Amino acid sequence: MNGLEIALQTLVTTPAVFYAMFGVAWGIVGGALPGLSASITMALLLPLTFGMNPTMAIILLASTYVGAEYGGSIPAILIRTPGTSAAVTTVLDGYEMHRQGKSGEALGISLMAGVVGGLIGMVLVVALTEPLSHVSLFFTAPAYFALGVFGLSLIAALSEGAIVKGFLSATIGLAIATIGVDPLSGVQRFTFGNVELLGGIEPILIMMGMFAITELFMQANQKNWEKASSGTRIVLPSLKLWRRISLPTFIGTAIGTLDGLTPGGGSTLASFLSYNEAKRWSKHPEEFGKGSPEGIAAPEAANNTVAATALIPTLTFGIPSSGSTAVLLGGLILHGLEPGPLLLSKNPEFVYGLFGGLFVANISQLLLGVIMLPPCIWLVNRPKAYLTAGIICLISSGIYSLNASISDIWIVLSAGVIGYVMRVLGFPILPLVLALVLGGIVERNYRRSIDLSYGDPMIFLQDPVSAGLLFLTVFFVGLSIFLRLRRKGVETPPREAAEPSGAHEITN
């Protein structure tokens, strides 16, 4: 069977359509609640997928990502509080349209631009995934090790203004990944005599703590958000308005495609870049920031395009581009699916079934976006304390259901505390989570390579793919350090220029 037949068979013979639609609905609700990002909304579902069919589980998680990207625009437009970090740029013009009495029109633009961007992104995913999977013939154990190092280094190096902290965060994640029994020798490592740690610490526990619990701690320090009007209804854009927003939608889709393919990018960066470019090419740039429909269409198209195209590096190379795809990567490993160049050849039913489910998710988003708006507004208007308590109950019950272990709940809470301290100190969390997920793959292929070469580390340079990836690792890390030092030099004026005239005479 070809890919199209597999996708259609999955949609017809399995509950994939139900899981896709439920994921979109859940994502819209999670994205609409300020503080619950797409990654947190996905992480809340992760324990509930335990025991599910792998294809259905990943369709559910990926569809949640799709819905959350749109859901984040709802509070951004109605109460000037973005539900997700990617919706920050939507606030600029969305809230201004709300103040002008055009709330429904702004929500309609966000919805339609997102659907168009998501569908175009899925076409690109289908077109590019299979060609990229052919590189699997060139991947050996040294190449897999170098690929893991490349992904870890790139994410750490691209951490916002914190290269050293990014690498330290990744190192902590790798250290946590070594807890348990050595995969080759069977020796216990860092268990401290605790039998609960013999199987290691599952990535899902750290994700729930680092993403969900940490965010709840951060939200506890912030004031409650505003109330949204319960009478708001979505108004889909007219043909005249479509002609105006078609160019910014295309710009957002193009930038979202490139950003989704780039590890370390993510939808937040894509939304900012697309907003700036839409303003540059607009016939009415003076309206941006004052209620321009173009200022909503461009970032929303970019966000939803990233939600699709980010699957390409995640599935084919095992390198996620954001926290949301890191959760998706954790879901793949949780269900015994090792992402990488061999995923399509080993599990074609899963890959094409996932594509079919995501096409349903993007199309159903149009209907569910309209249906889910009233309950989202109702939830936004609830007291934050009630919502927080409900989320904690959901996390605790989901984690306990995995292994019926109280120790798992303590690990999640501990990870949440550590994540909160890291956030306060400016340490990025994504490198730690990614290192924890990829740590096993990196270690196994390193040990395998050393065994094959009888202890000769030159095997990593003798393999052409491995050598190329290690070169790219050094290049990107060096480039990130150089750009940061250069930026720091530009931002810090010379001492003589910074001091007022006569300062030396006064101090001396």
Coordinates of C-alpha atoms in Angstrom, one line a residue:
M1 CA 0.0 0.0 0.0
N2 CA 1.1 3.5 -0.7
G3 CA 1.0 6.3 1.9
L4 CA -2.4 7.6 0.8
E5 CA -4.0 4.2 1.2
I6 CA -2.5 3.7 4.6
A7 CA -3.7 7.1 5.8
L8 CA -7.3 6.5 4.5
Q9 CA -7.3 3.0 6.0
T10 CA -6.3 4.5 9.4
L11 CA -9.0 7.1 9.3
V12 CA -11.7 4.6 8.3
T13 CA -10.9 1.6 10.4
T14 CA -9.6 3.2 13.6
P15 CA -10.9 6.0 15.9
A16 CA -8.2 8.4 14.6
V17 CA -10.8 11.0 13.5
F18 CA -12.2 11.1 17.1
Y19 CA -8.7 11.4 18.7
A20 CA -7.8 14.2 16.2
M21 CA -10.9 16.2 16.9
F22 CA -10.6 15.6 20.7
G23 CA -7.0 16.7 20.6
V24 CA -7.8 19.9 18.7
A25 CA -10.7 20.7 21.2
W26 CA -8.4 20.1 24.2
G27 CA -5.7 22.1 22.6
I28 CA -8.0 25.1 22.0
V29 CA -9.1 25.0 25.7
G30 CA -5.5 24.7 27.0
G31 CA -4.2 27.4 24.6
A32 CA -7.0 29.7 25.7
L33 CA -6.0 29.5 29.4
P34 CA -3.2 32.1 30.0
G35 CA -0.2 30.3 31.3
L36 CA -1.0 26.9 29.8
S37 CA 1.3 26.8 26.8
A38 CA 1.0 24.2 24.0
S39 CA 3.7 22.1 25.6
I40 CA 2.0 22.1 28.9
T41 CA -1.4 21.2 27.4
M42 CA 0.3 18.3 25.6
A43 CA 2.1 17.2 28.7
L44 CA -1.1 17.0 30.6
L45 CA -2.4 14.4 28.1
L46 CA 0.8 12.4 28.0
P47 CA 0.1 10.2 31.0
L48 CA -3.4 9.4 29.7
T49 CA -2.0 8.0 26.5
F50 CA -0.2 5.2 28.3
G51 CA -1.6 1.9 27.1
M52 CA -3.1 3.5 24.0
N53 CA -2.3 2.5 20.4
P54 CA 0.9 4.4 19.5
T55 CA -0.6 5.9 16.3
M56 CA -3.7 7.1 18.2
A57 CA -1.6 8.5 21.1
I58 CA 0.6 10.6 18.8
I59 CA -2.3 11.8 16.7
L60 CA -3.9 13.0 20.0
L61 CA -0.8 14.8 21.1
A62 CA 0.0 16.4 17.7
S63 CA -3.6 17.5 17.3
T64 CA -3.4 19.1 20.7
Y65 CA -0.4 21.1 19.4
V66 CA -2.5 22.3 16.4
G67 CA -5.4 23.4 18.5
A68 CA -3.3 25.1 21.2
E69 CA -1.7 27.4 18.6
Y70 CA -5.1 28.8 17.7
G71 CA -6.4 28.7 21.2
G72 CA -3.6 31.0 22.4
S73 CA -5.0 33.8 20.2
I74 CA -8.4 33.9 22.1
P75 CA -7.2 35.5 25.3
A76 CA -4.7 37.5 23.3
I77 CA -7.5 39.2 21.4
L78 CA -10.1 39.4 24.2
I79 CA -8.2 40.2 27.3
R80 CA -4.7 41.2 26.0
T81 CA -3.2 38.2 27.7
P82 CA -1.6 35.7 25.2
G83 CA -2.5 32.1 26.0
T84 CA 0.7 30.8 24.5
S85 CA 4.1 32.5 24.0
A86 CA 3.6 32.4 20.2
A87 CA 0.4 34.6 20.5
V88 CA 2.4 37.6 21.9
T89 CA 2.4 39.3 18.6
T90 CA -1.3 38.7 18.1
V91 CA -2.0 40.9 21.1
L92 CA -0.6 44.0 19.2
D93 CA -3.4 44.2 16.7
G94 CA -5.9 41.7 18.0
Y95 CA -6.7 43.6 21.2
E96 CA -6.9 46.8 19.3
M97 CA -9.5 45.3 17.0
H98 CA -11.3 44.1 20.1
R99 CA -11.3 47.7 21.5
Q100 CA -12.8 48.8 18.2
G101 CA -15.7 46.3 18.5
K102 CA -14.3 43.9 16.0
S103 CA -13.5 40.9 18.3
G104 CA -15.4 38.4 16.2
E105 CA -13.6 39.5 13.1
A106 CA -10.2 39.3 14.7
L107 CA -10.9 35.8 16.0
G108 CA -12.2 34.8 12.5
I109 CA -8.9 36.0 10.9
S110 CA -6.9 34.1 13.4
L111 CA -8.8 30.9 12.8
M112 CA -8.8 31.0 9.0
A113 CA -5.2 32.1 8.7
G114 CA -4.2 29.2 11.1
V115 CA -6.2 26.6 9.1
V116 CA -4.6 27.7 5.8
G117 CA -1.1 27.7 7.3
G118 CA -1.7 24.3 9.0
L119 CA -2.9 22.7 5.8
I120 CA -0.1 24.1 3.7
G121 CA 2.4 22.9 6.3
M122 CA 0.9 19.4 6.3
V123 CA 1.3 19.2 2.5
L124 CA 5.0 20.1 3.0
V125 CA 5.4 17.5 5.7
V126 CA 4.0 14.8 3.4
A127 CA 6.2 16.0 0.5
L128 CA 9.5 16.2 2.5
T129 CA 9.4 13.4 5.1
E130 CA 9.8 10.5 2.6
P131 CA 12.8 12.1 0.7
L132 CA 14.5 12.8 4.0
S133 CA 14.0 9.3 5.2
H134 CA 16.2 8.0 2.4
V135 CA 19.3 9.3 4.2
S136 CA 18.8 6.4 6.6
L137 CA 21.1 4.4 4.4
F138 CA 24.0 6.6 5.4
F139 CA 23.4 6.5 9.2
T140 CA 25.6 4.2 11.3
A141 CA 26.0 4.1 15.1
P142 CA 28.6 6.9 15.0
A143 CA 26.3 9.0 12.8
Y144 CA 23.4 8.5 15.3
F145 CA 25.6 9.6 18.1
A146 CA 26.8 12.7 16.3
L147 CA 23.2 13.5 15.3
G148 CA 22.2 13.4 19.0
V149 CA 25.1 15.6 20.0
F150 CA 24.3 18.0 17.2
G151 CA 20.7 18.3 18.3
L152 CA 21.6 18.8 21.9
S153 CA 24.3 21.4 21.2
L154 CA 22.1 23.3 18.8
I155 CA 19.2 23.6 21.2
A156 CA 21.6 24.6 24.0
A157 CA 23.5 27.1 21.8
L158 CA 20.3 28.7 20.7
S159 CA 19.0 29.2 24.2
E160 CA 18.0 32.9 24.4
G161 CA 21.1 34.8 25.5
A162 CA 22.2 32.0 27.8
I163 CA 24.7 29.7 26.0
V164 CA 26.6 28.6 29.1
K165 CA 23.3 28.1 31.0
G166 CA 21.9 26.2 28.1
F167 CA 24.8 23.7 28.1
L168 CA 24.6 23.3 31.9
S169 CA 20.9 22.6 31.6
A170 CA 21.6 19.9 28.9
T171 CA 24.3 18.4 31.1
I172 CA 21.9 18.1 34.0
G173 CA 19.4 16.3 31.6
L174 CA 22.1 13.9 30.5
A175 CA 23.0 13.2 34.1
I176 CA 19.4 12.3 34.9
A177 CA 19.3 10.1 31.9
T178 CA 22.1 7.9 33.3
I179 CA 20.1 7.0 36.5
G180 CA 19.1 3.3 36.6
V181 CA 20.8 0.2 35.2
D182 CA 23.5 0.5 32.6
P183 CA 22.0 -0.7 29.2
L184 CA 25.1 -2.8 28.3
S185 CA 26.8 -3.9 31.5
G186 CA 23.7 -4.1 33.8
V187 CA 25.5 -2.1 36.6
Q188 CA 23.4 0.1 38.8
R189 CA 24.1 3.8 38.4
F190 CA 23.0 6.6 40.8
T191 CA 20.2 4.6 42.3
F192 CA 21.5 5.0 45.9
G193 CA 19.9 1.7 46.8
N194 CA 16.4 2.8 45.8
V195 CA 14.6 0.0 43.9
E196 CA 12.2 2.7 42.5
L197 CA 15.1 4.1 40.4
L198 CA 16.3 0.8 38.9
G199 CA 14.3 1.5 35.8
G200 CA 15.5 5.0 35.5
I201 CA 13.5 8.2 35.6
E202 CA 10.9 8.3 32.8
P203 CA 11.1 11.5 30.7
I204 CA 7.3 12.0 31.1
L205 CA 7.8 12.6 34.8
I206 CA 10.4 15.3 34.3
M207 CA 8.3 16.9 31.5
M208 CA 5.2 17.1 33.7
G209 CA 7.2 18.7 36.5
M210 CA 9.3 21.0 34.3
F211 CA 6.5 22.2 32.1
A212 CA 3.3 22.0 34.1
I213 CA 4.2 22.3 37.8
T214 CA 6.9 24.9 37.1
E215 CA 4.4 27.1 35.2
L216 CA 1.8 26.8 38.0
F217 CA 4.5 28.0 40.4
M218 CA 5.2 31.0 38.1
Q219 CA 1.5 31.8 37.7
A220 CA 1.1 31.9 41.5
N221 CA 3.3 35.0 41.6
Q222 CA 1.2 36.8 39.0
K223 CA -2.1 38.7 39.3
N224 CA -5.3 37.3 37.8
W225 CA -6.1 38.0 34.2
E226 CA -9.0 40.2 33.0
K227 CA -12.6 39.0 32.3
A228 CA -13.7 38.3 28.7
S229 CA -17.1 39.2 27.3
S230 CA -19.3 36.2 27.1
G231 CA -21.3 37.5 24.0
T232 CA -18.4 37.3 21.6
R233 CA -18.9 35.3 18.4
I234 CA -16.5 34.4 15.6
V235 CA -17.0 36.2 12.2
L236 CA -15.2 34.6 9.3
P237 CA -13.4 37.0 7.0
S238 CA -15.2 38.2 3.9
L239 CA -13.9 37.9 0.3
K240 CA -12.7 41.5 0.4
L241 CA -10.9 41.0 3.7
W242 CA -9.3 37.7 2.3
R243 CA -7.8 39.6 -0.5
R244 CA -6.1 41.9 2.0
I245 CA -4.8 39.2 4.3
S246 CA -3.7 36.7 1.6
L247 CA -0.2 38.2 1.3
P248 CA 0.5 38.3 5.1
T249 CA -0.9 34.7 5.4
F250 CA 1.5 33.6 2.6
I251 CA 4.4 35.4 4.4
G252 CA 3.5 33.7 7.7
T253 CA 3.3 30.3 6.0
A254 CA 6.7 30.7 4.3
I255 CA 8.5 31.8 7.5
G256 CA 6.7 29.2 9.5
T257 CA 7.9 26.5 7.1
L258 CA 11.5 27.6 7.4
D259 CA 11.3 28.0 11.2
G260 CA 9.7 24.7 11.7
L261 CA 12.5 23.0 9.9
T262 CA 15.1 24.7 12.1
P263 CA 15.9 23.0 15.5
G264 CA 15.7 25.7 18.2
G265 CA 13.3 27.9 16.2
G266 CA 9.8 27.4 17.4
S267 CA 6.5 29.2 16.8
T268 CA 7.3 32.2 18.9
L269 CA 10.3 33.2 16.7
A270 CA 8.2 32.6 13.6
S271 CA 5.4 34.8 14.8
F272 CA 7.7 37.8 15.4
L273 CA 9.5 37.3 12.1
S274 CA 6.3 37.0 10.1
Y275 CA 4.8 40.1 11.8
N276 CA 7.8 42.2 10.9
E277 CA 7.9 41.0 7.3
A278 CA 4.1 41.5 6.9
K279 CA 4.5 45.0 8.0
R280 CA 7.5 45.5 5.6
W281 CA 5.4 44.3 2.6
S282 CA 2.1 45.8 3.6
K283 CA 0.4 48.7 1.7
H284 CA -0.7 50.1 5.1
P285 CA 2.2 49.6 7.5
E286 CA 1.0 52.6 9.5
E287 CA -2.0 50.5 10.7
F288 CA 0.1 47.9 12.4
G289 CA -0.3 48.1 16.1
K290 CA -3.5 49.9 15.7
G291 CA -5.8 47.1 14.7
S292 CA -4.5 45.8 11.4
P293 CA -6.0 42.5 10.2
E294 CA -2.7 41.8 8.5
G295 CA -1.0 41.9 11.9
I296 CA -3.1 39.0 13.0
A297 CA -3.0 36.9 9.9
A298 CA 0.8 36.7 9.5
P299 CA 1.7 35.4 13.0
E300 CA -1.2 33.1 13.3
A301 CA -0.5 31.5 9.9
A302 CA 3.2 31.1 11.0
N303 CA 2.2 29.5 14.3
N304 CA 0.1 26.8 12.7
T305 CA 2.5 26.2 9.9
V306 CA 5.3 25.5 12.5
A307 CA 3.0 23.1 14.3
A308 CA 3.0 21.0 11.1
T309 CA 6.5 21.5 9.6
A310 CA 8.2 21.0 13.0
L311 CA 7.2 17.3 12.7
I312 CA 9.8 16.9 9.9
P313 CA 13.0 17.3 12.0
T314 CA 11.3 15.6 15.0
L315 CA 10.3 12.5 13.0
T316 CA 13.2 12.1 10.6
F317 CA 16.1 13.2 12.8
G318 CA 14.8 13.1 16.4
I319 CA 15.6 16.8 16.9
P320 CA 12.6 18.8 18.1
S321 CA 12.4 22.5 17.4
S322 CA 10.4 23.6 20.5
G323 CA 9.1 22.5 23.9
S324 CA 5.9 21.2 22.2
T325 CA 7.8 18.9 19.8
A326 CA 10.0 17.8 22.7
V327 CA 6.9 16.5 24.5
L328 CA 5.9 14.8 21.2
L329 CA 9.3 13.2 21.0
G330 CA 8.9 12.0 24.6
G331 CA 5.5 10.5 23.5
L332 CA 7.2 8.6 20.7
I333 CA 9.8 7.1 23.0
L334 CA 7.1 6.3 25.6
H335 CA 5.3 4.2 23.0
G336 CA 8.4 2.4 21.8
L337 CA 8.9 4.4 18.6
E338 CA 12.4 5.6 18.1
P339 CA 12.4 8.8 15.9
G340 CA 15.1 9.1 13.3
P341 CA 15.8 8.3 9.6
L342 CA 14.6 4.7 10.0
L343 CA 11.2 5.6 11.4
L344 CA 9.4 5.7 8.1
S345 CA 10.9 2.5 6.8
K346 CA 10.2 0.6 10.0
N347 CA 6.8 2.0 10.9
P348 CA 5.1 3.3 7.7
E349 CA 1.6 2.6 9.1
F350 CA 2.3 4.9 12.0
V351 CA 3.8 7.8 10.0
Y352 CA 1.1 7.9 7.3
G353 CA -1.6 7.3 9.8
L354 CA -0.3 10.3 11.8
F355 CA -0.4 12.4 8.6
G356 CA -4.0 11.4 7.9
G357 CA -5.0 12.3 11.5
L358 CA -3.3 15.7 11.3
F359 CA -5.1 16.6 8.1
V360 CA -8.3 15.8 9.9
A361 CA -7.1 17.9 12.8
N362 CA -6.4 21.0 10.7
I363 CA -9.7 20.8 8.8
S364 CA -11.8 20.2 11.9
Q365 CA -10.1 23.1 13.6
L366 CA -12.4 25.4 11.5
L367 CA -15.5 23.9 13.0
L368 CA -14.2 23.3 16.5
G369 CA -12.8 26.8 16.7
V370 CA -16.3 28.2 16.4
I371 CA -17.9 25.6 18.8
M372 CA -15.2 25.8 21.5
L373 CA -15.2 29.6 21.9
P374 CA -18.0 29.9 24.5
P375 CA -16.6 27.3 26.8
C376 CA -13.1 28.8 26.5
I377 CA -14.5 32.2 27.5
W378 CA -16.3 30.6 30.4
L379 CA -13.0 29.0 31.6
V380 CA -11.1 32.2 31.2
N381 CA -13.6 33.9 33.5
R382 CA -13.1 31.3 36.3
P383 CA -10.9 32.3 39.3
K384 CA -7.3 31.3 38.7
A385 CA -7.2 29.3 42.0
Y386 CA -9.9 26.9 40.9
L387 CA -8.2 26.3 37.6
T388 CA -4.9 25.7 39.2
A389 CA -6.3 23.2 41.7
G390 CA -8.0 21.4 38.8
I391 CA -4.8 21.2 36.8
I392 CA -2.9 19.8 39.8
C393 CA -5.5 17.1 40.3
L394 CA -5.3 16.2 36.6
I395 CA -1.5 16.0 36.8
S396 CA -1.5 13.9 40.0
S397 CA -4.2 11.4 38.8
G398 CA -2.5 11.0 35.4
I399 CA 0.9 10.4 36.8
Y400 CA -0.3 7.9 39.4
S401 CA -2.2 6.0 36.8
L402 CA 1.1 5.2 35.0
N403 CA 2.7 2.9 37.6
A404 CA 0.4 3.3 40.6
S405 CA 3.4 4.8 42.4
I406 CA 3.5 7.7 44.9
S407 CA 7.2 8.0 44.1
D408 CA 6.4 9.2 40.6
I409 CA 4.3 12.0 42.0
W410 CA 7.2 13.1 44.3
I411 CA 9.5 13.0 41.3
V412 CA 7.1 15.3 39.3
L413 CA 6.8 17.7 42.2
S414 CA 10.6 17.8 42.7
A415 CA 11.1 18.4 39.0
G416 CA 8.6 21.3 39.3
V417 CA 10.6 22.9 42.1
I418 CA 13.9 22.5 40.2
G419 CA 12.3 23.9 37.1
Y420 CA 11.0 26.9 39.0
V421 CA 14.5 27.6 40.4
M422 CA 15.9 27.3 36.9
R423 CA 13.4 29.7 35.5
V424 CA 14.1 32.2 38.3
L425 CA 17.8 31.9 37.7
G426 CA 17.5 32.2 33.9
F427 CA 18.3 28.6 33.0
P428 CA 16.4 27.3 29.9
I429 CA 14.4 24.2 30.5
L430 CA 14.2 22.8 27.0
P431 CA 17.9 21.7 26.8
L432 CA 17.4 19.6 30.0
V433 CA 14.2 17.9 28.7
L434 CA 15.7 17.3 25.3
A435 CA 18.9 15.8 26.8
L436 CA 16.8 13.5 29.0
V437 CA 14.9 12.3 26.0
L438 CA 17.9 11.8 23.7
G439 CA 20.3 10.8 26.4
G440 CA 19.7 7.1 26.0
I441 CA 20.0 7.2 22.2
V442 CA 23.3 9.2 22.5
E443 CA 24.8 6.8 25.1
R444 CA 23.8 3.6 23.4
N445 CA 25.2 4.6 20.0
Y446 CA 28.4 6.0 21.6
R447 CA 29.0 2.7 23.5
R448 CA 28.2 0.7 20.4
S449 CA 30.6 2.8 18.3
I450 CA 33.4 2.4 20.8
D451 CA 32.8 -1.4 20.9
L452 CA 32.9 -1.6 17.1
S453 CA 36.2 0.3 16.9
Y454 CA 37.8 -1.6 19.8
G455 CA 38.0 1.6 21.8
D456 CA 39.3 3.9 19.1
P457 CA 37.4 7.3 19.2
M458 CA 38.6 8.1 15.7
I459 CA 35.6 6.2 14.4
F460 CA 33.5 9.3 14.9
L461 CA 35.8 11.2 12.4
Q462 CA 36.2 8.3 10.0
D463 CA 32.5 8.0 9.4
P464 CA 31.7 10.9 6.9
V465 CA 28.2 11.6 8.2
S466 CA 29.4 11.6 11.8
A467 CA 32.3 13.9 11.0
G468 CA 30.0 16.3 9.1
L469 CA 27.5 16.5 12.0
L470 CA 30.3 17.0 14.5
F471 CA 31.7 19.8 12.3
L472 CA 28.3 21.4 12.2
T473 CA 28.0 21.1 16.0
V474 CA 31.3 22.9 16.5
F475 CA 30.5 25.5 13.8
F476 CA 27.0 26.4 15.2
V477 CA 28.2 26.5 18.8
G478 CA 31.2 28.7 17.9
L479 CA 28.9 31.0 15.8
S480 CA 26.5 31.4 18.7
I481 CA 29.3 32.3 21.1
F482 CA 30.8 34.7 18.5
L483 CA 27.5 36.5 17.9
R484 CA 26.8 36.7 21.6
L485 CA 30.2 38.2 22.4
R486 CA 29.8 40.6 19.5
R487 CA 26.3 41.6 20.6
K488 CA 27.6 42.1 24.2
G489 CA 30.4 44.3 22.8
V490 CA 27.9 46.5 20.9
E491 CA 25.5 46.8 23.8
T492 CA 28.3 47.8 26.3
P493 CA 29.8 51.2 25.5
P494 CA 33.5 51.9 26.2
R495 CA 34.2 53.0 29.8
E496 CA 35.4 56.4 28.7
A497 CA 32.4 57.1 26.5
A498 CA 30.0 55.9 29.2
E499 CA 31.4 58.1 32.0
P500 CA 30.4 61.8 32.1
S501 CA 32.9 64.5 31.4
G502 CA 35.0 65.2 34.5
A503 CA 34.3 61.9 36.2
H504 CA 38.0 61.2 36.6
E505 CA 38.7 64.6 38.2
I506 CA 35.9 64.1 40.7
T507 CA 37.0 60.6 41.8
N508 CA 40.6 61.6 42.0

